[in-house]
Coordinates of C-alpha atoms and ligand atoms in Angstrom, one line a residue:
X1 CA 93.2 -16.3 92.1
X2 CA 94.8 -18.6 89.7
X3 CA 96.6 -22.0 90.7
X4 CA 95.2 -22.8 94.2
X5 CA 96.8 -25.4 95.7
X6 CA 95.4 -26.4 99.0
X7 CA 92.7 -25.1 101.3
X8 CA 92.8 -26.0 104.9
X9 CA 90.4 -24.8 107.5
X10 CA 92.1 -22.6 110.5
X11 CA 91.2 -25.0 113.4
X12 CA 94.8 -24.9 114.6
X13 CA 96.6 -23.4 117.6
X14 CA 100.7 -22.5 116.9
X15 CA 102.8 -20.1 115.3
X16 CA 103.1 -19.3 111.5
X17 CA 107.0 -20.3 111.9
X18 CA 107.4 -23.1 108.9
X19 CA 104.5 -21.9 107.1
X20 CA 105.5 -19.5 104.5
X21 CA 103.5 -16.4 103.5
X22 CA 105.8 -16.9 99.9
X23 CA 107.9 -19.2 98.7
X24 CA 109.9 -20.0 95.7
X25 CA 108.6 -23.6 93.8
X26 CA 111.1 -25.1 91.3
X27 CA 110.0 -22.6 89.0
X28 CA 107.2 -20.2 90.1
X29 CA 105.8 -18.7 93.3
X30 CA 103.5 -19.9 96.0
X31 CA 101.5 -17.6 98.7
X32 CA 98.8 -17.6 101.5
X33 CA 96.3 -15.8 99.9
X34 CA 95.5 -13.2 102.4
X35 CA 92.1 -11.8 100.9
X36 CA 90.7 -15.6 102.4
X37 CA 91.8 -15.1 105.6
X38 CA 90.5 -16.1 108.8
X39 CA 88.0 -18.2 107.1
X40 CA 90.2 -20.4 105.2
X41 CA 93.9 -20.8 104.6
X42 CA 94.7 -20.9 100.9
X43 CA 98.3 -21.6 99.0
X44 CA 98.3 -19.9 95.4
X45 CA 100.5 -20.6 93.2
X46 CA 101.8 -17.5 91.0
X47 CA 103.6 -18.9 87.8
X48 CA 103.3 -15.7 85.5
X49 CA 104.4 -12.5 86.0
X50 CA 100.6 -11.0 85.4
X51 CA 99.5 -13.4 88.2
X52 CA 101.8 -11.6 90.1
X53 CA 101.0 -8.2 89.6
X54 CA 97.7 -9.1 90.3
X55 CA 98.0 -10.6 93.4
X56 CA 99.9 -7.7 95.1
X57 CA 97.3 -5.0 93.6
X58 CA 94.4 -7.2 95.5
X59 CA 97.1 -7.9 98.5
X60 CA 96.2 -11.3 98.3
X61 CA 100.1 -10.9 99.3
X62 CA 100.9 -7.5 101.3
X63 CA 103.1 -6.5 103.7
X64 CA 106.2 -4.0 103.1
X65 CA 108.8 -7.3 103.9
X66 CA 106.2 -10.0 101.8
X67 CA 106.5 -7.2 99.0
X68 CA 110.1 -7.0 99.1
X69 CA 110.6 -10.9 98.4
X70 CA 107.4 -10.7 95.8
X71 CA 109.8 -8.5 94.2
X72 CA 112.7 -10.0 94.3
X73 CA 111.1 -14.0 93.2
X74 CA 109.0 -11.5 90.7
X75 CA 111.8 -11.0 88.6
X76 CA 113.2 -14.7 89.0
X77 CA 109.8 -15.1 87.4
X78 CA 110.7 -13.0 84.8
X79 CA 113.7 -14.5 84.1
X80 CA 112.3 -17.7 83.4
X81 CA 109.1 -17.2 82.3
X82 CA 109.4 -13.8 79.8
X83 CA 110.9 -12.4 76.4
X84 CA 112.1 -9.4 78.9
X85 CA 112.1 -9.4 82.4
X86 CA 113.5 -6.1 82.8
X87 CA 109.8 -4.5 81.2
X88 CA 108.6 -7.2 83.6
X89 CA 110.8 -5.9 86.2
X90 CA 109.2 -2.7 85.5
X91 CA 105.7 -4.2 86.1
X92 CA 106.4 -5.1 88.9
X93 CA 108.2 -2.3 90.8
X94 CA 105.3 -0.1 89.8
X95 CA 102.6 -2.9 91.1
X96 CA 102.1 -0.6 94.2
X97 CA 103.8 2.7 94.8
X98 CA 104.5 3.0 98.7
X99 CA 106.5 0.4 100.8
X100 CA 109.8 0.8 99.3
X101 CA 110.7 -3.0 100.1
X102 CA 108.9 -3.7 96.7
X103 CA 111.5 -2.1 94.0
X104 CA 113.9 -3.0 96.9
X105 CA 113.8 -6.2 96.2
X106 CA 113.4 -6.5 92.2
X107 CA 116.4 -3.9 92.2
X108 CA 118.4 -6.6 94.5
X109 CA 117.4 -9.4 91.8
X110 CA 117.7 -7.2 88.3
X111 CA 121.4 -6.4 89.4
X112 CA 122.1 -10.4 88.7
X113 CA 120.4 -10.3 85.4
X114 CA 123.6 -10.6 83.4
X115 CA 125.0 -13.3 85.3
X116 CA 122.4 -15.8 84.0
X117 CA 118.9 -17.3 85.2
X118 CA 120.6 -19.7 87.9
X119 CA 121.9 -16.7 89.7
X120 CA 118.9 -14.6 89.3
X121 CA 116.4 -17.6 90.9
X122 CA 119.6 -18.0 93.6
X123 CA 119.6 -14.2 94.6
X124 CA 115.7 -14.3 94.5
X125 CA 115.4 -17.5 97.0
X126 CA 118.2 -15.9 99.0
X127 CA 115.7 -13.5 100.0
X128 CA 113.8 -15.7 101.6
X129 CA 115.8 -17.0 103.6
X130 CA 117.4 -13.3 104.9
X131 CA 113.7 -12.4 105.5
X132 CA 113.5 -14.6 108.0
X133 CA 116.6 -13.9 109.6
X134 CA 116.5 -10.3 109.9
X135 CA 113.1 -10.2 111.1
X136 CA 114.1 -12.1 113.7
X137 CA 116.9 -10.1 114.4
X138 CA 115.0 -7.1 114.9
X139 CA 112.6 -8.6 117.1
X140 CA 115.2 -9.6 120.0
X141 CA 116.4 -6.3 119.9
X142 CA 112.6 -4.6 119.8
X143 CA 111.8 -7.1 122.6
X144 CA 115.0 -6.1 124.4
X145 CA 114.3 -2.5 124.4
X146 CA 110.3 -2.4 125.5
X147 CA 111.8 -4.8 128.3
X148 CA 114.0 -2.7 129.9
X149 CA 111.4 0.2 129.8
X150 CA 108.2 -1.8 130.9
X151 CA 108.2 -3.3 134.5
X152 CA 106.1 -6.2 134.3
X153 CA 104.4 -7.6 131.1
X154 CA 103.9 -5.8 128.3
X155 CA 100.5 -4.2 127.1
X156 CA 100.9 -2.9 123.1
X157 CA 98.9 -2.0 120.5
X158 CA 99.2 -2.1 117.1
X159 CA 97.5 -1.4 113.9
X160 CA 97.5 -3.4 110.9
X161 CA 99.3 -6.7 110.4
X162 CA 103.0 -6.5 110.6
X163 CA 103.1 -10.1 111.2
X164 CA 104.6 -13.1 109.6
X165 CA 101.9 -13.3 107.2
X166 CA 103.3 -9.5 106.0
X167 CA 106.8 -11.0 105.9
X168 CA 107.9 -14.6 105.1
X169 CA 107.9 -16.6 108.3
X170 CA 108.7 -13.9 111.1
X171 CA 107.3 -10.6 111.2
X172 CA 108.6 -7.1 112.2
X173 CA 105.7 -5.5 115.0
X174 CA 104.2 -8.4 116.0
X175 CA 107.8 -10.2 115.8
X176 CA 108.8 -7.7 118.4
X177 CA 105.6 -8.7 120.4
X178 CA 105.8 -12.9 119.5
X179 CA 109.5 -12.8 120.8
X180 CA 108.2 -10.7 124.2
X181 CA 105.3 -13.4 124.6
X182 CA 108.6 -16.7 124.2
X183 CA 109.8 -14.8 127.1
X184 CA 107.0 -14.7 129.1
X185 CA 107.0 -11.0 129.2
X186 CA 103.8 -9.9 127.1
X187 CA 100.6 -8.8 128.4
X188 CA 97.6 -8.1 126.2
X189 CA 97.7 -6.8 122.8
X190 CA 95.2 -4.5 121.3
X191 CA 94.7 -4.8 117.9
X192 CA 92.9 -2.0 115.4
X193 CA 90.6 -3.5 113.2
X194 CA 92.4 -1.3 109.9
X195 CA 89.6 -0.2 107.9
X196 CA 89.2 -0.8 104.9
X197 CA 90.1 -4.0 104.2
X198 CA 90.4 -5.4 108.3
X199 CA 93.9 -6.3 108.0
X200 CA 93.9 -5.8 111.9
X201 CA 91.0 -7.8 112.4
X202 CA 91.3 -10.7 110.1
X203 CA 94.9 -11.1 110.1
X204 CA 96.7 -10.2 113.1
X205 CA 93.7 -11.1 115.2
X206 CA 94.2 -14.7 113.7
X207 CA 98.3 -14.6 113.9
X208 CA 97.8 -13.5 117.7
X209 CA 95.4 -16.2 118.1
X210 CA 97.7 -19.2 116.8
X211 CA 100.3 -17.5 119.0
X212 CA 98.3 -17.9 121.8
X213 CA 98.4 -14.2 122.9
X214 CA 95.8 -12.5 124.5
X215 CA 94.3 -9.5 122.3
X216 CA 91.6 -7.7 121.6
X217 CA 90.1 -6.0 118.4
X218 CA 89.1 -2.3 118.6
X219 CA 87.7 0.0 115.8
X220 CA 90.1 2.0 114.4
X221 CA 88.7 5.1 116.0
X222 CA 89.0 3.6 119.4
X223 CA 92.8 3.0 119.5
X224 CA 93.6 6.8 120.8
X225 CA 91.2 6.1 124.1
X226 CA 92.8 2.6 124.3
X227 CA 96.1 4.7 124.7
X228 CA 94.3 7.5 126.9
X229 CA 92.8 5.2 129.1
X230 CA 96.2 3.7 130.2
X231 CA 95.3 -0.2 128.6
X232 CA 99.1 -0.1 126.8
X233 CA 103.0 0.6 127.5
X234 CA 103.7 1.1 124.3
X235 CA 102.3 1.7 120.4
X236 CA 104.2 -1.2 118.1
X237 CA 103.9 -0.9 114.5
X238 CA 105.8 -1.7 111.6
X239 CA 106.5 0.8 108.2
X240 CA 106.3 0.7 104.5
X241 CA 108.7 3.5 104.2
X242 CA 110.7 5.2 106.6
X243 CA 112.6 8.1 104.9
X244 CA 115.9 9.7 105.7
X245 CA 114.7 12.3 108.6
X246 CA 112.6 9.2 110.4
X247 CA 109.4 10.2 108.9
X248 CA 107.6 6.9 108.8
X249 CA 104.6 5.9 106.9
X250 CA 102.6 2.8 107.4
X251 CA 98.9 1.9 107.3
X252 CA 96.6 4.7 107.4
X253 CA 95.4 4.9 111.0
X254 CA 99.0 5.2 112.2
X255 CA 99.6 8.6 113.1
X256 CA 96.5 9.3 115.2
X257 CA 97.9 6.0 117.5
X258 CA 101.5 8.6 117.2
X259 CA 99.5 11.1 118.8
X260 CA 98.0 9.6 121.2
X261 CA 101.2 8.1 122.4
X262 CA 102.9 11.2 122.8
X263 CA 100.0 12.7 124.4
X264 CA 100.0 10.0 127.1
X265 CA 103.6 9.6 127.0
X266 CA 104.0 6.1 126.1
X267 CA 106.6 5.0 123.4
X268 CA 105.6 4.5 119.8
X269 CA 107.9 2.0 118.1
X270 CA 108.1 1.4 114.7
X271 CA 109.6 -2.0 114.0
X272 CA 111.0 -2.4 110.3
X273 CA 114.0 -4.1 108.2
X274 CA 116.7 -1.9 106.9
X275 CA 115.4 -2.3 103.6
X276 CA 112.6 -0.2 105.1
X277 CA 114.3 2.8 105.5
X278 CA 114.8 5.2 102.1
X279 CA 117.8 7.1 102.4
X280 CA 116.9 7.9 98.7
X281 CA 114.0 10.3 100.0
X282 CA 114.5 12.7 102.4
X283 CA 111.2 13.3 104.3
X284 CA 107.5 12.0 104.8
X285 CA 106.1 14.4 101.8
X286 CA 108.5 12.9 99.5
X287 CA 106.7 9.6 99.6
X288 CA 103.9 8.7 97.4
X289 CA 100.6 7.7 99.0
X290 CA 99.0 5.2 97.2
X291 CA 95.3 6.1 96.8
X292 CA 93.1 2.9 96.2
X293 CA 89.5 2.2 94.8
X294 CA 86.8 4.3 96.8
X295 CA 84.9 1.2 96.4
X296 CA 86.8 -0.5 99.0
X297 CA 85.3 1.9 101.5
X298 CA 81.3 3.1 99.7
X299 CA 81.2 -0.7 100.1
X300 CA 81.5 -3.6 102.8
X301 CA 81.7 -7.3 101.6
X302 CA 79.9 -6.1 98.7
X303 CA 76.9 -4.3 100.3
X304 CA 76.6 -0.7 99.3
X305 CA 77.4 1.5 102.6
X306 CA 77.2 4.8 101.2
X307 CA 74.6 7.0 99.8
X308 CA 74.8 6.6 95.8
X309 CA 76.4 9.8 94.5
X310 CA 78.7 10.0 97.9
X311 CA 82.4 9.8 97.4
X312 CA 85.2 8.0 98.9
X313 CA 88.5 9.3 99.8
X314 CA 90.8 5.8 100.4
X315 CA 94.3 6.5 101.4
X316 CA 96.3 3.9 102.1
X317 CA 98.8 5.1 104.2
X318 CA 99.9 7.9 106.3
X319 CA 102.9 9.8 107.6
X320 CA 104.0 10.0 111.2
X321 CA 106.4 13.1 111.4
X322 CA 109.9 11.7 113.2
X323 CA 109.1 13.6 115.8
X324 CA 106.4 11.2 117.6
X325 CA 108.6 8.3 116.6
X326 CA 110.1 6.8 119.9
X327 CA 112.0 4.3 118.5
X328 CA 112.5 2.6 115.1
X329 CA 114.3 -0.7 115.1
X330 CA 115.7 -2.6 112.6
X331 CA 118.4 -5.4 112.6
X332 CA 121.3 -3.5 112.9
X333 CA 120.2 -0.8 115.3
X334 CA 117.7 0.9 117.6
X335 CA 116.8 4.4 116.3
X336 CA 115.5 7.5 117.9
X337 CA 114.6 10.1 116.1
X338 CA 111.7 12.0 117.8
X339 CA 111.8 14.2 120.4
X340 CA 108.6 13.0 122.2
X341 CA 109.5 12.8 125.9
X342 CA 108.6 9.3 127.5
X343 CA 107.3 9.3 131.0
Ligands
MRU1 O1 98.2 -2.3 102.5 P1 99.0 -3.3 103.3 O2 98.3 -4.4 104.0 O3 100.1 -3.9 102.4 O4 99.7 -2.4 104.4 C1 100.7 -3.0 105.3 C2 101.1 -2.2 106.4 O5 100.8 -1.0 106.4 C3 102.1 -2.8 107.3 O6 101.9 -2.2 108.6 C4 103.5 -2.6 106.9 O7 103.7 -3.0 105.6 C5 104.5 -3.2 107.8 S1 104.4 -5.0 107.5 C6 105.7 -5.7 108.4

């Protein structure tokens, strides 16, 4: 990645609440580079639009929430840095085509464009800052809701990283989860190791672990007996994109954990942001799936896994119908769209 800035080594215990996933420099952008995590905690600074493309293709940032404000300090960079931001704009938005937070947020900044570059970078760093608080918001309220259904500490699973390190500082799932373990009231979380590209394993595993939570890592195929064998009170998960009937999709892997959860009726929560939810599309099969490189699954840390003239099929994300959706809650609400009986 271009423009690294610091690399520590991750020997430290603590939360990731002061250390930003993205932030807004003077005059260009700065993430953790998520593609070197756990080994090795890198801050990248982004100072071209390009750079910025590229680093959400290779999700060195990733994260429906993280994309949002990418999007939004994307066209900031555009404004300062480019001959026409809104072709920039454009770049941008199309970067990656499923979590909805992405053109969310360069729509939020490109409305400011006429009102000059100091009120474009203003809108973009405001962002930031209303990451934070909403995710936080909907955590309380996700926290407050799985406590008054669970007796006792809370045992969850989730899949993928909905973290900080997918937001800014606070994240959405494992918000819900961080503000249950302040409390006192979280058990032990089960973790899905999210194949491809192990954002379960090396990224929330490493979040839960500076949080001091207990957890464990499972293969992805596992997390439907973790559910059947009674180990959780309650699936957790964030979203890219939640459309207007409560179809949600999020990391592929998500709606075999839906299933199980009904099955063993347990709740399945979906913890997201408003700026989640697209009223704009009204069901699951109107979202596009992004599709990405077989290579990411013929091969592991670039050793061929495969047979040669084997193909991959790599979604990225699928759809759990509303139906198996317990709950979804945002900042301003608590939403229940399925019909899934809990026990
Ligand atoms: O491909 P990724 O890593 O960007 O996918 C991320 C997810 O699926 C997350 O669960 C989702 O964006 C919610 S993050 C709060």
């Amino acid at each position: 990645m271009p423009g690294t800035l610091a690399v520590t080594t991750d020997g430290r215990r603590g939360n990731m609440v002061g250390v930003r996933t993205i932030d807004w420099k003077t005059d260009h952008i700065v993430i953790v580079d998520q593609t070197r995590l756990p080994d090795e905690v890198v801050f990248t600074r982004l100072r071209s639009v390009p750079d910025l493309v590229t680093a959400i293709r290779t999700l060195a940032v990733r994260g429906a929430p993280a994309l949002g404000v990418a999007g939004a300090l994307g066209v900031a960079l555009a404004a300062l840095s480019t001959a026409d931001p809104v072709a920039a704009a454009a770049a941008i938005r199309s970067a990656r085509p499923t979590a909805v937070n992405l053109a969310w947020g360069v729509d939020r900044v490109l409305a400011r464009l006429d009102d000059g570059v100091d009120a474009v970078v203003a809108e973009a760093v405001a962002t930031l800052e209303d990451d934070i608080r909403l995710n936080r918001a909907l955590a309380v309220r996700g926290a407050d809701w799985l406590a008054q259904r669970v007796t006792g500490p809370v045992n969850a699973h989730t899949h993928c990283n909905a973290g900080a390190l997918a937001c800014v500082e606070w994240g959405t799932a494992l918000g819900v989860l961080r503000a249950l373990h302040d409390r006192g009231a979280l058990g032990h979380v089960y973790a899905d190791e999210t194949r491809p590209l192990l954002q379960g394993s090396r990224i929330t595993a490493w979040e839960l672990r500076r949080m001091g939570v207990e957890h464990t890592v499972v293969v992805d195929s596992a997390g439907p007996s973790v559910i059947a064998n009674g180990l959780v009170h309650a699936v957790v998960v964030g979203a890219d994109r939640i459309a207007a009937n409560g179809d949600v999709v999020n990391k592929i892997g998500t709606y075999p954990l839906a299933l199980a959860a009904a099955r063993a009726g347990i709740p399945f929560v979906v913890a997201a942001p408003e700026s989640t939810v697209d009223l704009a599309t009204p069901s699951g099969v109107d979202i596009p799936i992004e599709v990405r490189s077989a290579e990411e699954v013929t091969a592991f840390r670039g050793v061929r896994v495969v047979p040669p003239e084997t193909r991959a099929l790599n979604y990225a994300f699928d759809v759990t119908p509303a139906d198996l959706v317990t709950a979804i809650v945002t900042e301003d609400r608590v939403w229940e769209p399925g019909v899934t009986r809990v026990r």
